[in-house]
CSV table of C-alpha atoms in Angstrom, one decimal:
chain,number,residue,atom,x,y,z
A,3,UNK,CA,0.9,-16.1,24.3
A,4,UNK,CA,0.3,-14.4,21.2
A,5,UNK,CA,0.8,-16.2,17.9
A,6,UNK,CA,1.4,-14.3,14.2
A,7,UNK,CA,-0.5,-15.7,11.6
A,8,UNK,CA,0.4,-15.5,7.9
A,9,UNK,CA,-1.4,-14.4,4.9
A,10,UNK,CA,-1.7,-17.8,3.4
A,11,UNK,CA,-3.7,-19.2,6.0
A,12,UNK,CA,-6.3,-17.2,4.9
A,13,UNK,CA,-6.2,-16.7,0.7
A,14,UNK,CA,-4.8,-19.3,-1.3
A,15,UNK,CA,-2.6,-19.6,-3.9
A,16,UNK,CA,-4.0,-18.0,-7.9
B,19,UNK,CA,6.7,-3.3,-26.2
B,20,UNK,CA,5.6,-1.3,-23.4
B,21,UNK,CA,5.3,2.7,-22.3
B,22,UNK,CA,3.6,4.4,-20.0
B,23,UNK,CA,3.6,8.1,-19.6
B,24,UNK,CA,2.9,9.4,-16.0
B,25,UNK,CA,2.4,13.5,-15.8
B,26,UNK,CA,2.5,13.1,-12.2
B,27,UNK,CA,5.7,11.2,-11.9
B,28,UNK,CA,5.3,12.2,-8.1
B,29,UNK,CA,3.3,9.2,-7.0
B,30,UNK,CA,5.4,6.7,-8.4
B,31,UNK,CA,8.3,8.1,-6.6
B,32,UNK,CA,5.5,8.1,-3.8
B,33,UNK,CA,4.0,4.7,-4.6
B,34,UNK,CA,8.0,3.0,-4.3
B,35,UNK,CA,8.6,4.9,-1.0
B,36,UNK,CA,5.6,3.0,0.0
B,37,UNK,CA,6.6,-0.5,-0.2
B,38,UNK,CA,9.9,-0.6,-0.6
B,39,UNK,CA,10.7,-1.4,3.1
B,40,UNK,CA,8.3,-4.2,3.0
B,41,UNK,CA,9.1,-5.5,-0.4
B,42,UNK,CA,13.0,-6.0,-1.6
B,43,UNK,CA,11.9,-7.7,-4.9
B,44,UNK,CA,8.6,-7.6,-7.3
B,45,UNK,CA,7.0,-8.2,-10.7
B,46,UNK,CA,5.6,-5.2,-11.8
B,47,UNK,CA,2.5,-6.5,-14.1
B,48,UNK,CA,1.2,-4.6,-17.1
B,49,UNK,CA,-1.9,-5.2,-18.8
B,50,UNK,CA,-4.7,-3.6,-20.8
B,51,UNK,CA,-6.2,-2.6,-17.1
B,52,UNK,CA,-3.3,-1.2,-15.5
B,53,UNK,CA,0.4,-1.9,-13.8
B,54,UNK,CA,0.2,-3.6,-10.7
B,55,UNK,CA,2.0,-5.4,-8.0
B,56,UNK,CA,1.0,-8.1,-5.7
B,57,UNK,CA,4.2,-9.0,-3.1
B,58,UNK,CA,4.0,-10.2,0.3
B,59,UNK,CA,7.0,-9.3,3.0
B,60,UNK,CA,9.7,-11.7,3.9
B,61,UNK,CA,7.9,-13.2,6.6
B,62,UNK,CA,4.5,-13.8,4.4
B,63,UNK,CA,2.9,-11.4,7.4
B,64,UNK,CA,1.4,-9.1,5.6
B,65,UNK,CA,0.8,-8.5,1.2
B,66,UNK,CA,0.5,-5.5,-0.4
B,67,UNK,CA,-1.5,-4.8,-3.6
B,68,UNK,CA,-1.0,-1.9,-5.7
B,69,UNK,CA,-3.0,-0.8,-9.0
B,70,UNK,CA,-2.2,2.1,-11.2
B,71,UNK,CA,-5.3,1.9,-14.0
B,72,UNK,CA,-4.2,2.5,-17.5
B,73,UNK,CA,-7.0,5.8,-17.9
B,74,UNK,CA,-4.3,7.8,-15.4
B,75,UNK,CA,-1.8,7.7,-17.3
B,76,UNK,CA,-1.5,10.2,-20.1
B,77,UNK,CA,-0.3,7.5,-22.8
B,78,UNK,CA,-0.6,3.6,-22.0
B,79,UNK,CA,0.6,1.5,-24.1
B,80,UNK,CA,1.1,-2.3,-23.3
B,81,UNK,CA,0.7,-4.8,-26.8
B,82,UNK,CA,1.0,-7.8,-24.2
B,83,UNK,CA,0.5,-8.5,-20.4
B,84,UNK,CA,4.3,-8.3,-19.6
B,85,UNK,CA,5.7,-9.3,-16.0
B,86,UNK,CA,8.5,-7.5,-15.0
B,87,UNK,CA,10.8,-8.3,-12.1
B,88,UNK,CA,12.4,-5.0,-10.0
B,89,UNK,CA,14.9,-5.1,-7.3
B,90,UNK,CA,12.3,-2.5,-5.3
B,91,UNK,CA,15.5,-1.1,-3.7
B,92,UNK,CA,17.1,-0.4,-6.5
B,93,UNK,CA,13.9,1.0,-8.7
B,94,UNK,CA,13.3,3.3,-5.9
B,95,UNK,CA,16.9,4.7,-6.1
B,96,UNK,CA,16.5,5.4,-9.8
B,97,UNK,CA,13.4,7.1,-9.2
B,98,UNK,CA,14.5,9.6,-6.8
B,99,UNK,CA,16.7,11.0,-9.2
B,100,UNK,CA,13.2,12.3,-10.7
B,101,UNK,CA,12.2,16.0,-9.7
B,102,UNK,CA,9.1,16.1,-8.3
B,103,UNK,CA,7.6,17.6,-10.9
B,104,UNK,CA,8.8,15.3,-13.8
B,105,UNK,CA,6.6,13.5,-16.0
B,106,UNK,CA,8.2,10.0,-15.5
B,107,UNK,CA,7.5,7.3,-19.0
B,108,UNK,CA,8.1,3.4,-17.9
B,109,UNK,CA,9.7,1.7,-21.2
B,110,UNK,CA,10.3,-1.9,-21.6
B,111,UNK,CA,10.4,-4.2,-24.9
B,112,UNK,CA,8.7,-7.6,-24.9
B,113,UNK,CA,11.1,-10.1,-23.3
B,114,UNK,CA,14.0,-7.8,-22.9
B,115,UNK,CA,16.0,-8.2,-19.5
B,116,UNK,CA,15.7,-3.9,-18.8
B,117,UNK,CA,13.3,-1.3,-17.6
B,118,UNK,CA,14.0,2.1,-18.7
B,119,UNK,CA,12.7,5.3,-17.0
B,120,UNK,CA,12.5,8.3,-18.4
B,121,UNK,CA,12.4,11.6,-16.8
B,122,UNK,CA,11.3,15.1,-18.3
B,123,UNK,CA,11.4,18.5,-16.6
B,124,UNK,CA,7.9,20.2,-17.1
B,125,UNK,CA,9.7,23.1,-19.2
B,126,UNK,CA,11.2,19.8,-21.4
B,127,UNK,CA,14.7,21.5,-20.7
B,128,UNK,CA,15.9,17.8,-18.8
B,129,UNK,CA,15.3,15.2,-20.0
B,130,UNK,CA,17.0,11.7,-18.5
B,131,UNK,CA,16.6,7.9,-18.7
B,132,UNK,CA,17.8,5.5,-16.5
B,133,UNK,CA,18.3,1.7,-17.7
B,134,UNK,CA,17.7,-0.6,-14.7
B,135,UNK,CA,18.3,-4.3,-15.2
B,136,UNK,CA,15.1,-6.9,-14.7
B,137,UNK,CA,15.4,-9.9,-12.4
B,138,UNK,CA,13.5,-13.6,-12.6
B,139,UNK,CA,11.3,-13.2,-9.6
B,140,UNK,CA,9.2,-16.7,-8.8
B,141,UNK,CA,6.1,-14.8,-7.4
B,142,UNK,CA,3.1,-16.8,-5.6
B,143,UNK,CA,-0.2,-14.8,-6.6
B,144,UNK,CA,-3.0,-14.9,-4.1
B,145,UNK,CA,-6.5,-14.8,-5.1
B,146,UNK,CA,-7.8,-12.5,-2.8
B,147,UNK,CA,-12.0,-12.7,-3.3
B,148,UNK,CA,-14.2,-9.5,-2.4
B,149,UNK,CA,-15.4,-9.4,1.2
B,150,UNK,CA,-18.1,-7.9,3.4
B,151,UNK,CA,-16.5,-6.5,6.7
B,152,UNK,CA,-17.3,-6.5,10.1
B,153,UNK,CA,-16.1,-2.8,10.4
B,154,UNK,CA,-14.8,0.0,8.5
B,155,UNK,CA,-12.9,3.3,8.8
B,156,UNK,CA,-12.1,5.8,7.2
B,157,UNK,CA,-10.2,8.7,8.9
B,158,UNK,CA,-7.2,11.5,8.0
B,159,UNK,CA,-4.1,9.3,7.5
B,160,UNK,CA,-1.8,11.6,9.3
B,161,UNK,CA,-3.7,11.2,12.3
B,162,UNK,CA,-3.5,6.8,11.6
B,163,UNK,CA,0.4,7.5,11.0
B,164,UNK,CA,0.3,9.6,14.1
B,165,UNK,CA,-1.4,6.7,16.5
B,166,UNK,CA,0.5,4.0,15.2
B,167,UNK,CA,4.2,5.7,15.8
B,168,UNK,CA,2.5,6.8,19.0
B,169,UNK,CA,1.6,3.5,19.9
B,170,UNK,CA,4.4,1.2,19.0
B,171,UNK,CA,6.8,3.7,21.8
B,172,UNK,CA,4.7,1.9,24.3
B,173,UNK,CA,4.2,-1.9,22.9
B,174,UNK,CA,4.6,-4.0,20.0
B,175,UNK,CA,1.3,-4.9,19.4
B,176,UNK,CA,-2.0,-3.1,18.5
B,177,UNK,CA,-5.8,-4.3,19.4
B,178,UNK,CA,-8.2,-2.1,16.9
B,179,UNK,CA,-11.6,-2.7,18.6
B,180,UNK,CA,-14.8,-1.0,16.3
B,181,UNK,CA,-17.7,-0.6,18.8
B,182,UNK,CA,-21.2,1.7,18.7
B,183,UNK,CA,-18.6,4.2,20.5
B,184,UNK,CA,-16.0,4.2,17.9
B,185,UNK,CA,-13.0,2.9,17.0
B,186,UNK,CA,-10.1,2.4,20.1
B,187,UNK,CA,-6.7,1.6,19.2
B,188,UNK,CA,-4.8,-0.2,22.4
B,189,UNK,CA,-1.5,-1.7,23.3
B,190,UNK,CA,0.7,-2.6,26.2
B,191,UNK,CA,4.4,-3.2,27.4
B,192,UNK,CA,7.0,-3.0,30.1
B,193,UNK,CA,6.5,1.0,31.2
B,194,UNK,CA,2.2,0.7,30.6
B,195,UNK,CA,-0.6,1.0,28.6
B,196,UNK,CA,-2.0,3.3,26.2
B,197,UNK,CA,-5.4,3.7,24.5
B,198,UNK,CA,-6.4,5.8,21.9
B,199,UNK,CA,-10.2,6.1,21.1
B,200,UNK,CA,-11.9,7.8,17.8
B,201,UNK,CA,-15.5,8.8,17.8
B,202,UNK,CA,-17.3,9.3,14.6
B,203,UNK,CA,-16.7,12.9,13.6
B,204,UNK,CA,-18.2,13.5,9.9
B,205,UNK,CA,-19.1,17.8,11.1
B,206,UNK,CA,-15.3,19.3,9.8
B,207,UNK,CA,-15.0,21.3,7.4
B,208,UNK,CA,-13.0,19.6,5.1
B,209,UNK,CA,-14.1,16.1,4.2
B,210,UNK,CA,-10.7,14.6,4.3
B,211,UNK,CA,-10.3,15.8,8.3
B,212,UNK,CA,-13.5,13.4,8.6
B,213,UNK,CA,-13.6,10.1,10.9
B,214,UNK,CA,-16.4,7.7,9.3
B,215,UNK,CA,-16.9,4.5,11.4
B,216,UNK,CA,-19.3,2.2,9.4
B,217,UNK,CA,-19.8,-0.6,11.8
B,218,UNK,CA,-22.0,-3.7,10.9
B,219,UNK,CA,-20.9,-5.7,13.9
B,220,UNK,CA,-18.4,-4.8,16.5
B,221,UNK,CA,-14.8,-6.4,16.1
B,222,UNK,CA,-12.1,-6.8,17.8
B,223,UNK,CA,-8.3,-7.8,16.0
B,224,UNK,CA,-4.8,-7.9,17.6
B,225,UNK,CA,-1.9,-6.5,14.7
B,226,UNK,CA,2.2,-5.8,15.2
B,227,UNK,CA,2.6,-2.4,14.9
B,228,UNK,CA,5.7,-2.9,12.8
B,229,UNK,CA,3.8,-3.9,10.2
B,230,UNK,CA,1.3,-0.8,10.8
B,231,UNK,CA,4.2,1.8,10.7
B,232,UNK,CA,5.8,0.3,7.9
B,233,UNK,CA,2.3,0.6,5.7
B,234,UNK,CA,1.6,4.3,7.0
B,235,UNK,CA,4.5,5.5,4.6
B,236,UNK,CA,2.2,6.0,2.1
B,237,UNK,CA,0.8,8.4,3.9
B,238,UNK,CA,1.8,11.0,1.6
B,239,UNK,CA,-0.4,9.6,-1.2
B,240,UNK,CA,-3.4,10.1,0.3
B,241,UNK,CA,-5.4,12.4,3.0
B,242,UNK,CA,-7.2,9.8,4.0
B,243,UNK,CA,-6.8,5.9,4.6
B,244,UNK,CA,-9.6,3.2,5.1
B,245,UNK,CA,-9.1,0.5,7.6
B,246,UNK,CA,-11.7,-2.7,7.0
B,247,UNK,CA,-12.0,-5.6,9.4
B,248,UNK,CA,-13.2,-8.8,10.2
B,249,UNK,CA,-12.8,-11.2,12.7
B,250,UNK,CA,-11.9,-14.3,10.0
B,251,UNK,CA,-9.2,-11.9,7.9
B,252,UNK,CA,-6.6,-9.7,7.6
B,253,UNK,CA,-7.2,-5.8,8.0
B,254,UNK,CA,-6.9,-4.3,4.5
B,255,UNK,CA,-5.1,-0.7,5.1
B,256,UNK,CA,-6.3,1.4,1.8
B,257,UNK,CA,-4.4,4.2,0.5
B,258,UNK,CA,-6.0,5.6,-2.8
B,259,UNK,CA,-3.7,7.0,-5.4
B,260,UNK,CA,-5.2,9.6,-6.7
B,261,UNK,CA,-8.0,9.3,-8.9
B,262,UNK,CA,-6.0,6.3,-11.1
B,263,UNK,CA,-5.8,3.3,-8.4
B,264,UNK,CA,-4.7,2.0,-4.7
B,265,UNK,CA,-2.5,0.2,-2.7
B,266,UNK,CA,-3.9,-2.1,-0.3
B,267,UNK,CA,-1.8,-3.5,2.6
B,268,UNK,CA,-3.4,-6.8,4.1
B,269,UNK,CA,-1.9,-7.7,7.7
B,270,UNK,CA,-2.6,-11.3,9.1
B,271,UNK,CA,-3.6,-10.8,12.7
B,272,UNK,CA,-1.9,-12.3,16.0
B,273,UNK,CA,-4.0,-14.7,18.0
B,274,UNK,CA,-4.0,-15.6,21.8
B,275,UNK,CA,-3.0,-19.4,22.2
């Protein structure tokens, strides 16, 4: 099973 | 008080075509470097990053750093009513509630402006630090376009896999499989047609096609597109814009459970 990741789990907030 | 002169009004037409289908709303930000844009999609998938530095345009002036918030939808209909050969000049005043764009025929026969009204936009800003990656490519973007509209007839998802023998773009579904492999080609005669694989270690990163076709609409701002990856990040998709900026689409990938 294939799971989508999102941006912010990998740069954080400016 | 802010204007901006473009002689190539072209690639902003070319630059909203680009995003709009992954962006609905923006802030546009001007400063003394350049106007920019940082937005991710709905679903915080993927982010795109555009600069346009302040040297390409033929007149840029911007007294104060000014954030300005565009329905992308509704910028990009504006701008279509541009020729392609228009010089397009982006006016707004300091904490006015418009944009105004101007158009000018080369032969200064036409000229037209366009008001279009400015929304509040709450944006989240990333910091997004330099990296070293894994892998990188740099090949003709018609031919990346061409793979990943290829690809996503067959599945949903892509695996882009750098090794020593080059770059292999893969994917699966109900009627099959299909992969697609590059080798390092740098003997063409035009530099553009090249396929540069710099590869420091070999990766391997799973990606929805979606999100691939969707960024390969810029294809008509640039010959050629760079592809970096890591195994801990997002790809970053690179379209230059001419000689005056980029945009940069970053896609988080898909992991197996």
């Amino acid at each position: 099973k294939e799971t989508q990741l999102r941006i912010e789990a990998f740069y954080s907030f400016s | 008080m802010l204007e901006l002169r473009l002689v190539q009004g072209s690639l902003l037409k070319k630059v909203l075509e680009s995003i709009k289908d992954l962006v609905n709303d923006a802030n546009f930000d001007c400063s003394s470097t350049g106007f920019s844009l940082q937005a991710m999609d709905s679903s915080h998938v993927a982010l795109v990053s555009l600069l346009l530095r302040s040297e390409g345009f033929e007149h840029y002036r911007c007294d104060r750093n000014l954030s300005m918030g565009m329905n992308l939808g509704n910028m990009s209909k504006m701008l279509k009513c541009a020729g392609n050969d228009d010089i397009i000049t982006i006016k707004a005043d300091d904490g006015g509630d418009t944009v105004t764009f101007m158009f000018e025929s080369p032969t200064q026969d036409k000229i037209a402006d366009f008001e279009m009204k400015l929304m509040d936009i709450d944006s989240e800003h990333l910091g997004i630090p330099d990296a070293e990656y894994h892998s990188i490519v740099r090949m003709p973007s018609s031919e990346f376009q061409r793979i990943c509209k290829d690809l996503s007839t067959i599945g949903d998802t892509v695996v882009i896999s750098v090794t020593k023998e080059g770059v292999k773009f893969s994917t699966a579904g109900d009627i099959g499989t299909a992969n697609i492999v590059l080798r390092q080609n740098t003997t063409v005669d035009k530099p553009e047609d090249a396929i540069v694989i710099e590869m420091n270690e070999p990766v391997s990163l799973s990606f929805a096609l979606r999100y691939m076709n969707s960024f390969t609409k810029a294809t008509p701002l640039s010959d050629t597109v760079t592809i970096s990856l890591s195994s801990e990040l997002p790809v970053v998709v690179e379209y230059k814009v001419a000689e005056m900026g980029y945009i940069r689409y970053y896609l988080a990938p898909k992991i197996e459970e």
